[in-house]
mmCIF file of C-alpha atoms and ligand atoms in Angstrom:
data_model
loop_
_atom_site.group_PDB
_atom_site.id
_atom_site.type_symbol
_atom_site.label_atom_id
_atom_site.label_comp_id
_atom_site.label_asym_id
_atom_site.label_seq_id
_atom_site.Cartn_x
_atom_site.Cartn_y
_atom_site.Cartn_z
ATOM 1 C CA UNK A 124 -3.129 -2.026 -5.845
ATOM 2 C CA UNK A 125 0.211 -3.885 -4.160
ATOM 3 C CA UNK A 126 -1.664 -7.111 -3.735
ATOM 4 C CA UNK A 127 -2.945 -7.167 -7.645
ATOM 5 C CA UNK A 128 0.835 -5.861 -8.761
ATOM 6 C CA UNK A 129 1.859 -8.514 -6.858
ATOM 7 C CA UNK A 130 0.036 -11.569 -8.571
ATOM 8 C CA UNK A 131 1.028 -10.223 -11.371
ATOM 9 C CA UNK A 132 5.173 -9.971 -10.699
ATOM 10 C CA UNK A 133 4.350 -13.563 -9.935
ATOM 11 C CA UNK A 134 2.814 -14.302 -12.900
ATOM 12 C CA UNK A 135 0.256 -16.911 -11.826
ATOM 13 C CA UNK A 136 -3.553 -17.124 -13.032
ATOM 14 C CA UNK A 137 -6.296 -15.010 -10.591
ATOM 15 C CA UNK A 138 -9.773 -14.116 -10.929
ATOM 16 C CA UNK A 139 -10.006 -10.284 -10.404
ATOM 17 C CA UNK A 140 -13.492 -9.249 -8.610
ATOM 18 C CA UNK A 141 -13.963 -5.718 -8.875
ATOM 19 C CA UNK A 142 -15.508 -3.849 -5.701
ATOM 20 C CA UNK A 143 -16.154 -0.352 -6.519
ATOM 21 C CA UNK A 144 -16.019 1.246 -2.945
ATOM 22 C CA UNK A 145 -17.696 4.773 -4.398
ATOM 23 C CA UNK A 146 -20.732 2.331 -4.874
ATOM 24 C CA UNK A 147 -20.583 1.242 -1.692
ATOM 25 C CA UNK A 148 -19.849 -2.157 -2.509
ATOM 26 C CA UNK A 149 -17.398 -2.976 0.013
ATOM 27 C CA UNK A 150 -20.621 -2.920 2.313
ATOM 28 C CA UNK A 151 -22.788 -5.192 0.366
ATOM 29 C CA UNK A 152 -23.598 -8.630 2.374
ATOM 30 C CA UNK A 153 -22.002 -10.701 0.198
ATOM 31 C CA UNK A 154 -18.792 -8.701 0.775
ATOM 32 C CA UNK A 155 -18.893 -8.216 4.525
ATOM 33 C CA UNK A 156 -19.537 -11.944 4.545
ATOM 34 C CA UNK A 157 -15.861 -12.323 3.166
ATOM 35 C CA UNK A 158 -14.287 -9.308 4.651
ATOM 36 C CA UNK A 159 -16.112 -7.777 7.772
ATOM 37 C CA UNK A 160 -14.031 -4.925 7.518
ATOM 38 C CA UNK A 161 -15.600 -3.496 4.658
ATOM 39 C CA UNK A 162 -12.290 -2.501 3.123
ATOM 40 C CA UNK A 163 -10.654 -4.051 -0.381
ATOM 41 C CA UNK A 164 -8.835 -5.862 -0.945
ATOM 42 C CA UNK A 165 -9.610 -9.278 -0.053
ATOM 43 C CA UNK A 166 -8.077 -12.582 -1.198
ATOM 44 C CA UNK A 167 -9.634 -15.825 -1.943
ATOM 45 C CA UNK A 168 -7.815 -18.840 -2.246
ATOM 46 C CA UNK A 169 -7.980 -22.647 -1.453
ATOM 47 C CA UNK A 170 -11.391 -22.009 -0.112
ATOM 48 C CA UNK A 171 -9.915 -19.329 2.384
ATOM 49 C CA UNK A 172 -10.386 -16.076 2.921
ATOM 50 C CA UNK A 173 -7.620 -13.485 3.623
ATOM 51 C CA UNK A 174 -7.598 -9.818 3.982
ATOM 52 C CA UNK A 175 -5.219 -6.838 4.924
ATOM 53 C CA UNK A 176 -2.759 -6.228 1.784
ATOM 54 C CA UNK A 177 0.249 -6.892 3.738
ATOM 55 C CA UNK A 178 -0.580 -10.381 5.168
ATOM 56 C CA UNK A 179 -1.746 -10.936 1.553
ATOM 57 C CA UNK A 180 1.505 -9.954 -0.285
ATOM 58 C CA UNK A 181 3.335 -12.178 2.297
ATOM 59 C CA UNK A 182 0.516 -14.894 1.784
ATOM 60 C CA UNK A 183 1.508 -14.817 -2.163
ATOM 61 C CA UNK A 184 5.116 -14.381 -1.536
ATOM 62 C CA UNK A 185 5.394 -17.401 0.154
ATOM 63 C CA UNK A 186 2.957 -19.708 -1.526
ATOM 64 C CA UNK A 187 5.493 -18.705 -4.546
ATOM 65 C CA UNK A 188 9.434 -18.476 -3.238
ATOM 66 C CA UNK A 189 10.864 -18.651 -6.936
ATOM 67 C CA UNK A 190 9.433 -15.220 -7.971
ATOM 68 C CA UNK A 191 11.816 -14.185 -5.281
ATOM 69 C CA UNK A 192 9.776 -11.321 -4.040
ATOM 70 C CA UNK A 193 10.245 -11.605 0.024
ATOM 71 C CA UNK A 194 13.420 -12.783 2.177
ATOM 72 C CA UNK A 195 12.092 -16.321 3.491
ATOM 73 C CA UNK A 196 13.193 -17.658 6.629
ATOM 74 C CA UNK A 197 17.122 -17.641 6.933
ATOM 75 C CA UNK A 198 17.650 -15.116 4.340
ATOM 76 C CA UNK A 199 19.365 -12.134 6.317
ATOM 77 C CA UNK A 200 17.280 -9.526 4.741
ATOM 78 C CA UNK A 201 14.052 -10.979 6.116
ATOM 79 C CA UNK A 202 14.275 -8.858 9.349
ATOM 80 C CA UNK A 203 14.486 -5.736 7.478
ATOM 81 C CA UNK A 204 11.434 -6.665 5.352
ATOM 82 C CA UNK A 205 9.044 -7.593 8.140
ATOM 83 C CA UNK A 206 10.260 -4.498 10.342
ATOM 84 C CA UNK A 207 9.531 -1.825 7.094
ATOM 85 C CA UNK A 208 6.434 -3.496 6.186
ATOM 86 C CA UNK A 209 4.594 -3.613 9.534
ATOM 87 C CA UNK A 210 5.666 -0.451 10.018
ATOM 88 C CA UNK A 211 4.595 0.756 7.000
ATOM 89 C CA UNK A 212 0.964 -0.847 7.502
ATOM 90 C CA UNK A 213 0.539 -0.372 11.042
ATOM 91 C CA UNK A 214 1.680 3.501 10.882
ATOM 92 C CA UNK A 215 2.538 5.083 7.695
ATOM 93 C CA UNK A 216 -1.013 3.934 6.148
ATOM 94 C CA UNK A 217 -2.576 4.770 9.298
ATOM 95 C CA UNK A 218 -1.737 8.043 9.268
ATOM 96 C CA UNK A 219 -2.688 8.274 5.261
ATOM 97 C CA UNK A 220 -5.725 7.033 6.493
ATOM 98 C CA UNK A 221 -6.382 10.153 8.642
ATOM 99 C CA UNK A 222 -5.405 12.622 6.339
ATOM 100 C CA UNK A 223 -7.436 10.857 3.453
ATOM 101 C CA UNK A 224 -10.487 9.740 6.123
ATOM 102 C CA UNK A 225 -10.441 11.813 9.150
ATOM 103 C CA UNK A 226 -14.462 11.132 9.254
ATOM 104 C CA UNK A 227 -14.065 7.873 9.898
ATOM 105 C CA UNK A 228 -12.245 9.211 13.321
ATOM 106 C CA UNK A 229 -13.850 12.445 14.590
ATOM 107 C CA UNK A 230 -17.423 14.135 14.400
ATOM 108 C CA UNK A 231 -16.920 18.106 14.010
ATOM 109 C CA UNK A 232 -15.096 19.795 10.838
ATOM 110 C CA UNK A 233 -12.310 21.747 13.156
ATOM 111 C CA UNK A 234 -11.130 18.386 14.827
ATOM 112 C CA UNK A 235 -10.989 16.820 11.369
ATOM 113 C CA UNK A 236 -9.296 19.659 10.257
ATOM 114 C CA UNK A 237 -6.711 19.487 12.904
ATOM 115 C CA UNK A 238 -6.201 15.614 12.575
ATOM 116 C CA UNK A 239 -5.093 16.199 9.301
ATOM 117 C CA UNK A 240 -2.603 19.460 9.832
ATOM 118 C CA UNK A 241 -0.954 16.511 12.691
ATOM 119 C CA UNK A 242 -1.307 13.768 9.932
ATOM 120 C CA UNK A 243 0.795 15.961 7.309
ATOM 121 C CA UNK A 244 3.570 16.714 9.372
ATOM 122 C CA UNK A 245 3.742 12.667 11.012
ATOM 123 C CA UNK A 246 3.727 11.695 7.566
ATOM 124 C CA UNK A 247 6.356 14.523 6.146
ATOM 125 C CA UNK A 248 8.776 12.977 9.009
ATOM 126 C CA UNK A 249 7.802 9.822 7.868
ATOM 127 C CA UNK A 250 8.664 9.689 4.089
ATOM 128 C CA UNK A 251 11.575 11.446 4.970
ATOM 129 C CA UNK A 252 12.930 8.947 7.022
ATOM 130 C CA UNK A 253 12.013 7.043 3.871
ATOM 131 C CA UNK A 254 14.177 8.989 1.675
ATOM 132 C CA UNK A 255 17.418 8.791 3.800
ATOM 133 C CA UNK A 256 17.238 5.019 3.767
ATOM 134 C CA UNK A 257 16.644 4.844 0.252
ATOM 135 C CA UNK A 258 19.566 7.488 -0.046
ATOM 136 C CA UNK A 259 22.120 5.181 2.200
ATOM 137 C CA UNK A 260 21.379 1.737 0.504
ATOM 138 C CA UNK A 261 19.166 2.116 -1.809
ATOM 139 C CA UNK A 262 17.366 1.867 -4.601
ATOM 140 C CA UNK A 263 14.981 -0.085 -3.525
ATOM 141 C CA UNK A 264 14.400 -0.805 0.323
ATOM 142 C CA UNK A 265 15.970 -3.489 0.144
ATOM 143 C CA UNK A 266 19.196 -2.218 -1.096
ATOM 144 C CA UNK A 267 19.913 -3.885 -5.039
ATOM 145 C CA UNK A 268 17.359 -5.958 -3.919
ATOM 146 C CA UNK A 269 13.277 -4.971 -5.561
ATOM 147 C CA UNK A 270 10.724 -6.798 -3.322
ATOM 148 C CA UNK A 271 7.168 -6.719 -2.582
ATOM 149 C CA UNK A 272 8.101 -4.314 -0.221
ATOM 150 C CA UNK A 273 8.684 -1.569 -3.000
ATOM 151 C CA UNK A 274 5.781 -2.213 -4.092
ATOM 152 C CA UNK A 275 3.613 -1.595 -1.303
ATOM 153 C CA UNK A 276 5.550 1.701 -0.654
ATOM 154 C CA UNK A 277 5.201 3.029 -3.742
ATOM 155 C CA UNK A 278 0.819 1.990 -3.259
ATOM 156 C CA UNK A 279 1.230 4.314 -0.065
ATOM 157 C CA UNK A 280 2.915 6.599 -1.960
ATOM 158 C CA UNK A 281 0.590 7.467 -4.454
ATOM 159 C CA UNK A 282 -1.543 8.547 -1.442
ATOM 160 C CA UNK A 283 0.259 11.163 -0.940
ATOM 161 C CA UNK A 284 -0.768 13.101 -4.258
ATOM 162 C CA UNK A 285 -2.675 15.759 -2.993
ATOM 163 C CA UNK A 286 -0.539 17.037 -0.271
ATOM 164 C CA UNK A 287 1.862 19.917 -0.167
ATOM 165 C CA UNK A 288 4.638 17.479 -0.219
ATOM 166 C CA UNK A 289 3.986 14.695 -1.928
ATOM 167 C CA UNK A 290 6.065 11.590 -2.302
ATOM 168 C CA UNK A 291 7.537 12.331 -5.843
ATOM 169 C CA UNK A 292 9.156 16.037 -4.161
ATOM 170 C CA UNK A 293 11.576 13.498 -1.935
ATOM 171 C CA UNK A 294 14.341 12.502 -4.781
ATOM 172 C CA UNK A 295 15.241 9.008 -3.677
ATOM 173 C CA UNK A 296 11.360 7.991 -3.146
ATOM 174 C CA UNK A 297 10.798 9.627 -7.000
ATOM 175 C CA UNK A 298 13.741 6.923 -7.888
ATOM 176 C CA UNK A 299 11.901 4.221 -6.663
ATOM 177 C CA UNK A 300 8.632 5.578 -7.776
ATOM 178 C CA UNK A 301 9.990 5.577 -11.336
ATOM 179 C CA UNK A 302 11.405 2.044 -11.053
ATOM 180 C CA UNK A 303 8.438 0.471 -9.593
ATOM 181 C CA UNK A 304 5.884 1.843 -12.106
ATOM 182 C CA UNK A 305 7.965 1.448 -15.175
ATOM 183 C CA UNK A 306 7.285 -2.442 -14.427
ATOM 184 C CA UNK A 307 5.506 -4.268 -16.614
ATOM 185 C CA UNK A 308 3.154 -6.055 -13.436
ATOM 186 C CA UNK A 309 2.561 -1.945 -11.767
ATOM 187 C CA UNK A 310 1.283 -0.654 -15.577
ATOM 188 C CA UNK A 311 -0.736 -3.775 -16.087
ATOM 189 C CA UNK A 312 -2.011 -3.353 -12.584
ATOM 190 C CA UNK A 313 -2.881 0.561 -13.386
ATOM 191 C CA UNK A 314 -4.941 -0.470 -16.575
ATOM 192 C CA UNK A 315 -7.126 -2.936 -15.314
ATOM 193 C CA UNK A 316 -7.772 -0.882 -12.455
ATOM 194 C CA UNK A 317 -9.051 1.635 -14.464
ATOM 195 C CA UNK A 318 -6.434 4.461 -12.453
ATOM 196 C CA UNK A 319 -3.717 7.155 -12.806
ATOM 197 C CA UNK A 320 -1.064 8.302 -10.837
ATOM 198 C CA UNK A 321 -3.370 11.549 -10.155
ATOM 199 C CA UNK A 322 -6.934 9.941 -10.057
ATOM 200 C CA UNK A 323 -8.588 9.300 -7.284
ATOM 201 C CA UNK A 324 -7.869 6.587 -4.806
ATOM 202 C CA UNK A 325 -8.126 2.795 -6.273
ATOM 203 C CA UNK A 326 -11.702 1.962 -5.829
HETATM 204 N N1 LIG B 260 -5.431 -2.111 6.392
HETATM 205 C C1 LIG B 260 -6.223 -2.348 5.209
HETATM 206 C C2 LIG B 260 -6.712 -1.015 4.683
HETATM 207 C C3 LIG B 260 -7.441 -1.189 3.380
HETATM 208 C C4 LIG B 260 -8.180 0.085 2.998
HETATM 209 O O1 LIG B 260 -8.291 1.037 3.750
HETATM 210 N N2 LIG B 260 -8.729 0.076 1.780
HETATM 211 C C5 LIG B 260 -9.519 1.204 1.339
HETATM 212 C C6 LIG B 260 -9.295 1.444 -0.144
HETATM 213 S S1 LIG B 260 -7.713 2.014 -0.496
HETATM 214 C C7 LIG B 260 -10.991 0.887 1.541
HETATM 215 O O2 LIG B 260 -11.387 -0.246 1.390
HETATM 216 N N3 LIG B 260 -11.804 1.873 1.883
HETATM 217 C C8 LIG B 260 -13.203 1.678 2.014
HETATM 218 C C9 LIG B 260 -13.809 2.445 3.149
HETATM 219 O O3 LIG B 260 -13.037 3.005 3.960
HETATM 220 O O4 LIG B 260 -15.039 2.475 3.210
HETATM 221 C C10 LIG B 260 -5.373 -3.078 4.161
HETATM 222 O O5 LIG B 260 -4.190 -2.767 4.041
HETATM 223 O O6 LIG B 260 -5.903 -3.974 3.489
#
């Protein structure tokens, strides 16, 4: 979802290749052969291959400075952007991905079970923390500032739909959630995906 927004805040022509991971699709040959991984999305460009969403929304951001939707070296806000988004791919999706997946991570339904009781309250402290930065500088995370960064977030928020508290209960993530999907590039995004805010997870 944030890597398709994104190419389409920047505006430039792609090639969308649909891999419907309830098919199992993401497992076919011809996919591993791009992305061992097994997980969407993956990037193709120049002849290269890139994948994990974040290093792909700083790939584009780069490879196009004057949509202005990353810090680039010198700018003083690049420090903050690299520490939220590696945090917010190397531990706020992780722990989504235990509440959402805890098969991939333990055999047994009462360990599973558990992981995701310990996932919930991680990720209740998490978008929490979220909520008071958003509340001291916000709107965005950036401050005035909307980057790819918001939209990411907002991606990870969406994943939160089924808990008990779900992104949209915390009022300054709702702000940004209603700024970020009232874009033209998010609602584009949404439709040719084929999703909702409610549906299930972007396939
Ligand atoms: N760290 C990866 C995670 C990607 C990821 O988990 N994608 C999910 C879809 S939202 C997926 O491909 N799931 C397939 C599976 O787990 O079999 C990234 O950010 O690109």
């Amino acid at each position: 979802m944030a890597p398709h927004a994104v190419l389409r805040e920047i505006g430039c022509r792609f090639e969308l290749i649909r891999v419907d991971i309830s098919k199992g699709e993401n497992r076919a040959p011809a996919y591993l052969a791009l992305n061992p991984n097994a997980r969407v999305p993956t990037l193709v460009h120049g002849g290269r291959v890139i994948y994990e969403s974040a290093a792909i929304l700083m790939y584009l951001c780069e490879a196009h400075p004057d949509a202005g939707l990353m810090p680039l070296p010198g700018d003083p806000d690049r420090g903050a952007f690299l520490q939220w988004l590696f945090w917010m791919t190397n531990t706020l999706q992780e722990d989504l991905q235990h509440w959402w997946h805890a098969d991939n991570y333990l055999d047994g339904e009462a360990c599973r079970h558990e992981m995701k009781i310990v996932a919930e309250r991680r990720l209740e402290r998490m978008f929490s923390q979220l909520d008071s930065h958003l509340a001291a500088g916000g709107p965005y995370m950036l401050g005035n500032r909307f980057s790819a960064l918001d939209v990411f977030l907002v991606m990870l928020c969406r994943w939160t739909r089924a808990m008990a508290l779900p992104a949209t209960s915390y009022a300054n993530l709702n702000r940004l959630i209603g700024l970020v999907t009232a874009r033209p590039a998010w609602a584009a995004m949404m439709l040719a995906e084929g999703i909702d805010w409610n549906g299930p997870l972007a396939s």
